[in-house]
Amino acid sequence: MKKVIVVGNGMVGYKFCEKFVAKEGSETYKITVFGEEPRPAYDRVHLSEFFESQDAKALEMAPRSWYEENNIDLVTDVRITDIHRSKKTVTSANEKEYEYDYLVLATGSSAFVPPIKGVEKEGVFVYRTIEDLEGMLAYAVKVKAENPNARAAVLGGGLLGLEAGKAAMDMGLEPHIVEFAPKLMPRQLDSRSSQVLQLKLESIGLNIHLSKATNQILGDDGFITGMEFGEDDKLDVEMLIISAGIRPRDELGKTCDLEMGVRGGIVVNNKMQTSDSNIFAIGEVALYNQMIYGLVAPGYDMAEIAASQIMGNEEALMPAEIDMSTKLKLIGVDVASFGEPFMPASKGHSVIFENKTQHLYKRINVSLDGKSLLGGILVGDASDYNMLHQVFLNGMAIPEDPAQLILPATEGGAFGSALDLPDEAQICSCENVSKGQICGAIKDGSCEDLAGVVAATKASTSCGGCKPMVTDLVTETLKSLGKTVKNVICEHFEYSRQELYGIVKAKKLTSFNEVLDACGTGQGCETCKPVVSSIFASLYNDTPNKEDVTQDTNDKFLANIQRNGTYSVVPRIAGGEITPENLIVLGRIGKKYNLYTKITGGARIDFFGAELNDLPAIWKELIDAGFESGHAYGKSLRTVKSCVGSTWCRYGLAESISFAIELENRYKGLRSPHKIKGGVSGCIRECAEARGKDFGIIAVEGGWNLYVGGNGGATPRHAQLLAEKIDNETVIKYLDRYLVYYIQTAAPLMRTAAWLDKLEGGIEQLKKVVIEDSLNIVEDLEKEMQFLVDAYECEWKQAIENEDAKKRFNHFVNSEDRDDNLVFVPLRDQKMPKLWEKDVKGATL
Amino acid sequence: MEELLSKYKTVKTDDVKVWFKAASVEAFPIDGGACVKYKDLQIAVFNFSRLNMWYACQNLSPEKQEMVLSRGMLGDQKGTPKIACPLHKKTFSLETGENLNGDLDPIAIYPVKIENNFVYIGFSE
Ligand SMILES: Cc1cc2nc3c(=O)[nH]c(=O)nc-3n(C[C@H](O)[C@H](O)[C@H](O)COP(=O)(O)OP(=O)(O)OC[C@H]3O[C@@H](n4cnc5c(N)ncnc54)[C@H](O)[C@@H]3O)c2cc1C
Ligand code: SF4
Ligand code: SF4
Ligand code: FES
């Protein structure tokens, strides 16, 4: 049996194993893998997700058991220190010696730490491993405890640096990016796109400092307190993340005299062989074409080549040109560059579209004859990246006027269908899956749907950037075969939400079992039950009291479940307006039931930590004092946030607060596919942030401007203008129509922004439907809304007035006892639930 | 926390030593669940009336160690009756306790019988 030793169990080292064992004949080889990190290989590309999940397991490329099942010996927490080429052995840090026939070096790289005075201080981190992140999290908690306004800087404004900046922001620190070059992402962007990106990043709260050379890291007692750039040029920071590039971990190659690059890296040929033909190098340690490729996709290709070569397939060779196109996966900011991003005028022409007000920049570079695409840059909107990238990779023909490729969408779009791509087009570069493989899996009948294709080809399982295109290809192929592609709700209903809505309405079905018997199969599940409940609510304004067992838990108990199984209580405070008397009532109730109390982002008061048994009593007191449910738990209208407008504000043009209260009361209790938020501002200063809401209304000279389809959350979107300078009645008329149209046609859990994106024709189409009545439905839409408004009842009032409905709030059926598993700990002057176990170690933010 | 989990062990009908009389049938919502206290255990009991079946399992979510499963939603996956945890919608087979959409440890399952309109849960001690 031949012995293969792999040094380094990172992304590429793992991929090598995966590719190797998948090959025929691999049983005659024994693979041993050494990894210096304490855990099996994990997905470094998605390292930043660790901040949110703090779940290292979720990032694993494969569990330990996978290595066992494939007869691979995985030795973690052990570093290989020497290679003895003459003996064909390696030795480990614990002084053991292992023989090899083939040696694969996949030692990756480490973060480059520039030799600046003071870098060794506490609070200076690099961004490479899970341990780095754990260290940062713990340190951030510490500095924030000392100074709630603590700052963190990132040294380096490249792709990774910006990702680190976002991470610093998510840790609750004021983020600063410090870059030596005069522009951001210097390797991918030109100056103009860098400026646009800078504006965009600043608008989400990142502070950017360009052309700054750091002289020294300042500090007290060994802890960092700031950075010095020039004599009077300093930045106070409590934490620093260095992201100034990578250095290959090539020390093993050096000590055994393999051929090395001048600036590091182990030299390999197109077979991935080093200067010793039994030793291969792959991934970020390999110097190929005098380049270190700091991306996974080329690393995976190298893994494939090395595995094939070792198995004796001489024909597998690394291509000479390697695609370095990148899409930044920062949340909320689209940035991408592909091919030749900046190009001398002698080689071609550039077409540039720039709109700074929208933080938009698009540039494409076209060959001198205007026939092919050479590269480009997209900032602010990279939705066309996949298609442009494919056009570039496959040398496809481009329109006569190349501007069509980047101008805001025209009818039908400039691209046509993804099916026009040639079969060899590489759709997933991480897993090297071609269009032919994806479509073929459907055509030959081996897969029936997206999930099947993903499982069979692995497409989109790595960086995920190709997911939209894979989805399109699967859908289009199914369509071309005459198979209908359905966006079905779940295994129990062969319908989309919109179709089911139509059926329930037409057949006047009123209980879940009726619906299931009429048009479903099986017993239902946690996906379809809430969908049906939401349809009932939207059609009949049924409150969750009617059929509580089919409601999502929050709707079932009319309260938001919190992480320890207690609930929160949020009474409605329309428009955020509250009398001092009512504030006192709330204070008294909060105190009586010992509830953690906080003001929400929607400008109302949220009580946390209420035990299930106490909910009816708390709500009885609230309702007796005149409050009603705030529906904070429902997929329904939350709040209409408002500024004080002309009532108080010296700039106000209209009474925003009165209007907000009117709207909140009109739409309260309205059930919808997802939550709905509104905002009303008294002038364009927009203090109510109305454009970040599903509907936003802003006073201007001559009336209100009505915006729709905005949201905050994970993918923030500005609402788009639906109508200008309209009066109160018209606002309500249009809102009624828009909201009911959304409720009828959106998919489950789809916010208005996503719905508007999917709506063919977008905002222009919506204007046609809502304003011009192109579908001849506005009368019905208005009627339906009026019915819902009239049918409104406070569901908490219903619940406490009905003994049967109240029963569900007992923790036990056979005892008055409470849940004895609940443990609270003190927090400032209030309380909080005890941390979940894994959080204790990682220190929560 | 580990000790809390270790208190819950699946009981087979053959091993039942105590049939604990929990509550009347009406105390349990139709096609829903409720929690029963037995000594220091919390047991989620489900009245799956669409299937004309009763099921019982630990009330403890094995993922987050909170007492919440009885507040979850019933359903089936390809015919296997299941319960979805209200915290993160992890689903468990009510027949075997197996986690159907992840690799959490199985939950403990207890036998249920109905006699004279009362719900009984079987324990081995
Ligand atoms: C935060 C972050 C975001 C990223 N985002 C992207 C992205 O969006 N797209 C993209 O394409 N790339 C991205 N990358 C880069 C990508 O992660 C790397 O290209 C990839 O991980 C390289 O894989 P590798 O196996 O060569 O190296 P590594 O993943 O670094 O693995 C090498 C392993 O070898 C171990 N090792 C080293 N020396 C020894 C020794 N002597 N003995 C034993 N073990 C040893 C190391 O401890 C390490 O575990 C990102 C990187 C980071 C840090
Ligand atoms: S949006 Fe205009 S009216 Fe409202 S508070 Fe701000 S400045 Fe005043
Ligand atoms: S409240 Fe919202 S943003 Fe905050 S942790 Fe929960 S889900 Fe995340
Ligand atoms: S391109 Fe990265 S997963 Fe497909």
Coordinates of N, CA, C and O in Angstrom, one line a residue, chain A residues 386-450:
Chain A
N386 N -22.9 37.5 -11.9 CA -22.8 36.1 -12.3 C -22.9 36.0 -13.9 O -22.1 35.3 -14.5
M387 N -23.8 36.8 -14.4 CA -24.0 36.8 -15.9 C -22.8 37.4 -16.6 O -22.3 36.8 -17.5
L388 N -22.4 38.6 -16.1 CA -21.3 39.2 -16.7 C -20.0 38.4 -16.7 O -19.3 38.2 -17.6
H389 N -19.8 37.8 -15.5 CA -18.7 36.9 -15.3 C -18.7 35.7 -16.3 O -17.7 35.4 -16.9
Q390 N -19.9 35.2 -16.5 CA -20.0 34.1 -17.5 C -19.7 34.6 -18.9 O -19.1 33.9 -19.7
V391 N -20.3 35.7 -19.2 CA -20.0 36.3 -20.6 C -18.5 36.4 -20.8 O -18.0 36.1 -21.8
F392 N -17.9 36.9 -19.7 CA -16.4 37.1 -19.8 C -15.7 35.8 -20.0 O -14.9 35.6 -20.9
L393 N -16.0 34.8 -19.1 CA -15.3 33.6 -19.1 C -15.4 32.8 -20.4 O -14.5 32.2 -20.9
N394 N -16.6 32.9 -21.0 CA -16.9 32.1 -22.1 C -16.7 32.8 -23.4 O -17.1 32.3 -24.5
G395 N -16.3 34.1 -23.3 CA -16.1 34.9 -24.5 C -17.3 35.0 -25.3 O -17.3 34.9 -26.6
M396 N -18.5 35.2 -24.7 CA -19.7 35.2 -25.4 C -19.9 36.6 -26.1 O -19.3 37.6 -25.7
A397 N -20.7 36.6 -27.1 CA -20.9 37.9 -27.8 C -21.7 38.9 -26.9 O -22.5 38.5 -26.1
I398 N -21.4 40.1 -27.1 CA -22.0 41.1 -26.3 C -22.9 42.1 -27.2 O -22.6 42.1 -28.4
P399 N -23.8 42.8 -26.7 CA -24.7 43.6 -27.5 C -23.9 44.7 -28.2 O -22.8 45.1 -27.8
E400 N -24.4 45.2 -29.3 CA -23.7 46.2 -30.1 C -23.4 47.4 -29.2 O -22.3 48.0 -29.3
D401 N -24.4 47.8 -28.4 CA -24.1 48.9 -27.5 C -23.9 48.2 -26.1 O -24.8 47.8 -25.4
P402 N -22.6 48.1 -25.7 CA -22.2 47.4 -24.5 C -22.9 48.0 -23.3 O -23.0 47.4 -22.3
A403 N -23.2 49.3 -23.4 CA -23.8 50.0 -22.2 C -25.0 49.2 -21.7 O -25.4 49.3 -20.5
Q404 N -25.7 48.5 -22.6 CA -26.9 47.8 -22.2 C -26.6 46.8 -21.1 O -27.5 46.4 -20.4
L405 N -25.4 46.3 -21.1 CA -25.0 45.3 -20.1 C -25.1 45.9 -18.6 O -25.2 45.1 -17.7
I406 N -24.9 47.2 -18.5 CA -24.8 47.7 -17.2 C -25.9 48.8 -16.9 O -26.1 49.2 -15.7
L407 N -26.6 49.2 -17.9 CA -27.6 50.3 -17.6 C -28.7 49.6 -16.9 O -29.0 48.4 -17.0
P408 N -29.4 50.4 -16.0 CA -30.6 49.9 -15.3 C -31.5 49.1 -16.2 O -31.7 49.5 -17.4
A409 N -32.0 48.0 -15.7 CA -32.7 47.0 -16.5 C -33.6 47.5 -17.6 O -34.4 48.4 -17.3
T410 N -33.5 47.0 -18.7 CA -34.5 47.3 -19.8 C -35.4 46.1 -19.9 O -35.1 45.0 -19.4
E411 N -36.5 46.2 -20.7 CA -37.4 45.1 -20.9 C -36.6 43.9 -21.3 O -35.8 43.9 -22.2
G412 N -36.9 42.8 -20.6 CA -36.3 41.5 -21.0 C -34.8 41.4 -20.7 O -34.3 40.3 -20.6
G413 N -34.1 42.5 -20.4 CA -32.7 42.4 -20.0 C -31.9 42.2 -21.2 O -32.3 41.8 -22.3
A414 N -30.6 42.5 -21.1 CA -29.7 42.4 -22.2 C -29.1 40.9 -22.4 O -28.5 40.6 -23.4
F415 N -29.4 40.1 -21.4 CA -28.7 38.8 -21.4 C -29.4 37.7 -22.0 O -28.8 36.7 -22.5
G416 N -30.7 37.7 -22.0 CA -31.4 36.5 -22.4 C -31.3 35.5 -21.2 O -31.1 35.9 -20.1
S417 N -31.4 34.2 -21.6 CA -31.5 33.2 -20.5 C -30.2 32.6 -20.2 O -29.3 32.5 -21.0
A418 N -30.1 32.1 -19.0 CA -28.9 31.4 -18.6 C -28.6 30.2 -19.4 O -27.5 29.7 -19.6
L419 N -29.7 29.7 -20.0 CA -29.5 28.5 -20.9 C -28.7 28.7 -22.1 O -28.2 27.8 -22.8
D420 N -28.5 30.0 -22.5 CA -27.7 30.4 -23.7 C -26.2 30.1 -23.5 O -25.5 30.1 -24.4
L421 N -25.8 29.9 -22.2 CA -24.4 29.7 -22.0 C -24.0 28.4 -22.6 O -24.8 27.4 -22.7
P422 N -22.7 28.3 -23.0 CA -22.2 27.0 -23.6 C -22.1 26.0 -22.5 O -22.0 26.3 -21.3
D423 N -22.2 24.7 -22.8 CA -22.2 23.6 -21.8 C -20.9 23.6 -21.0 O -21.0 23.3 -19.8
E424 N -19.8 24.1 -21.5 CA -18.6 24.0 -20.7 C -18.5 25.2 -19.7 O -17.7 25.2 -18.9
A425 N -19.4 26.1 -19.8 CA -19.4 27.3 -18.9 C -19.3 26.8 -17.5 O -20.1 26.0 -17.0
Q426 N -18.3 27.3 -16.8 CA -18.1 26.9 -15.4 C -19.0 27.8 -14.5 O -18.8 29.0 -14.4
I427 N -20.0 27.2 -14.0 CA -21.0 27.9 -13.2 C -20.5 28.1 -11.8 O -20.5 29.1 -11.2
C428 N -20.1 27.0 -11.2 CA -19.6 27.0 -9.8 C -18.1 26.9 -9.8 O -17.6 25.8 -10.2
S429 N -17.4 28.0 -9.6 CA -15.9 27.9 -9.7 C -15.3 27.2 -8.5 O -14.3 26.6 -8.6
C430 N -16.0 27.3 -7.3 CA -15.4 26.6 -6.1 C -15.4 25.1 -6.4 O -14.4 24.4 -6.1
E431 N -16.5 24.5 -6.8 CA -16.5 23.1 -7.0 C -16.3 22.6 -8.4 O -16.5 21.5 -8.7
N432 N -16.0 23.6 -9.2 CA -15.7 23.3 -10.7 C -16.9 22.5 -11.3 O -16.7 21.4 -11.7
V433 N -18.0 23.1 -11.3 CA -19.2 22.4 -11.9 C -19.6 23.2 -13.2 O -19.8 24.4 -13.1
S434 N -19.8 22.5 -14.3 CA -20.1 23.2 -15.5 C -21.6 23.3 -15.7 O -22.4 22.6 -15.0
K435 N -22.0 24.2 -16.6 CA -23.4 24.2 -16.9 C -23.9 22.9 -17.4 O -25.0 22.5 -17.0
G436 N -23.1 22.2 -18.2 CA -23.5 20.9 -18.8 C -23.8 19.9 -17.7 O -24.8 19.2 -17.7
Q437 N -23.0 19.9 -16.6 CA -23.2 19.0 -15.5 C -24.5 19.3 -14.8 O -25.2 18.4 -14.4
I438 N -24.8 20.6 -14.6 CA -26.0 20.9 -13.9 C -27.2 20.5 -14.7 O -28.1 19.9 -14.2
C439 N -27.3 21.0 -15.9 CA -28.4 20.7 -16.7 C -28.5 19.2 -17.0 O -29.6 18.6 -17.0
G440 N -27.4 18.6 -17.2 CA -27.4 17.1 -17.5 C -28.0 16.3 -16.4 O -28.7 15.3 -16.6
A441 N -27.7 16.7 -15.1 CA -28.3 16.0 -14.0 C -29.8 15.9 -14.1 O -30.4 15.0 -13.6
I442 N -30.4 17.0 -14.6 CA -31.8 17.0 -14.7 C -32.3 16.2 -15.9 O -33.2 15.4 -15.9
K443 N -31.5 16.5 -17.0 CA -31.9 15.9 -18.3 C -31.9 14.4 -18.3 O -32.7 13.7 -18.8
D444 N -30.8 13.8 -17.7 CA -30.7 12.4 -17.7 C -31.6 11.7 -16.6 O -31.5 10.5 -16.4
G445 N -32.4 12.5 -15.9 CA -33.3 12.0 -15.0 C -32.8 11.6 -13.6 O -33.5 11.1 -12.8
S446 N -31.5 11.8 -13.4 CA -30.9 11.4 -12.1 C -31.4 12.4 -11.0 O -31.4 12.0 -9.8
C447 N -31.7 13.6 -11.3 CA -32.2 14.5 -10.3 C -33.5 15.2 -10.8 O -33.7 15.4 -12.0
E448 N -34.3 15.5 -9.8 CA -35.6 16.1 -10.1 C -35.7 17.6 -9.7 O -36.6 18.3 -10.2
D449 N -34.8 18.0 -8.8 CA -35.0 19.4 -8.4 C -33.7 20.0 -7.9 O -32.6 19.3 -8.0
L450 N -33.7 21.2 -7.5 CA -32.5 21.9 -7.1 C -31.8 21.2 -6.0 O -30.6 21.0 -6.1

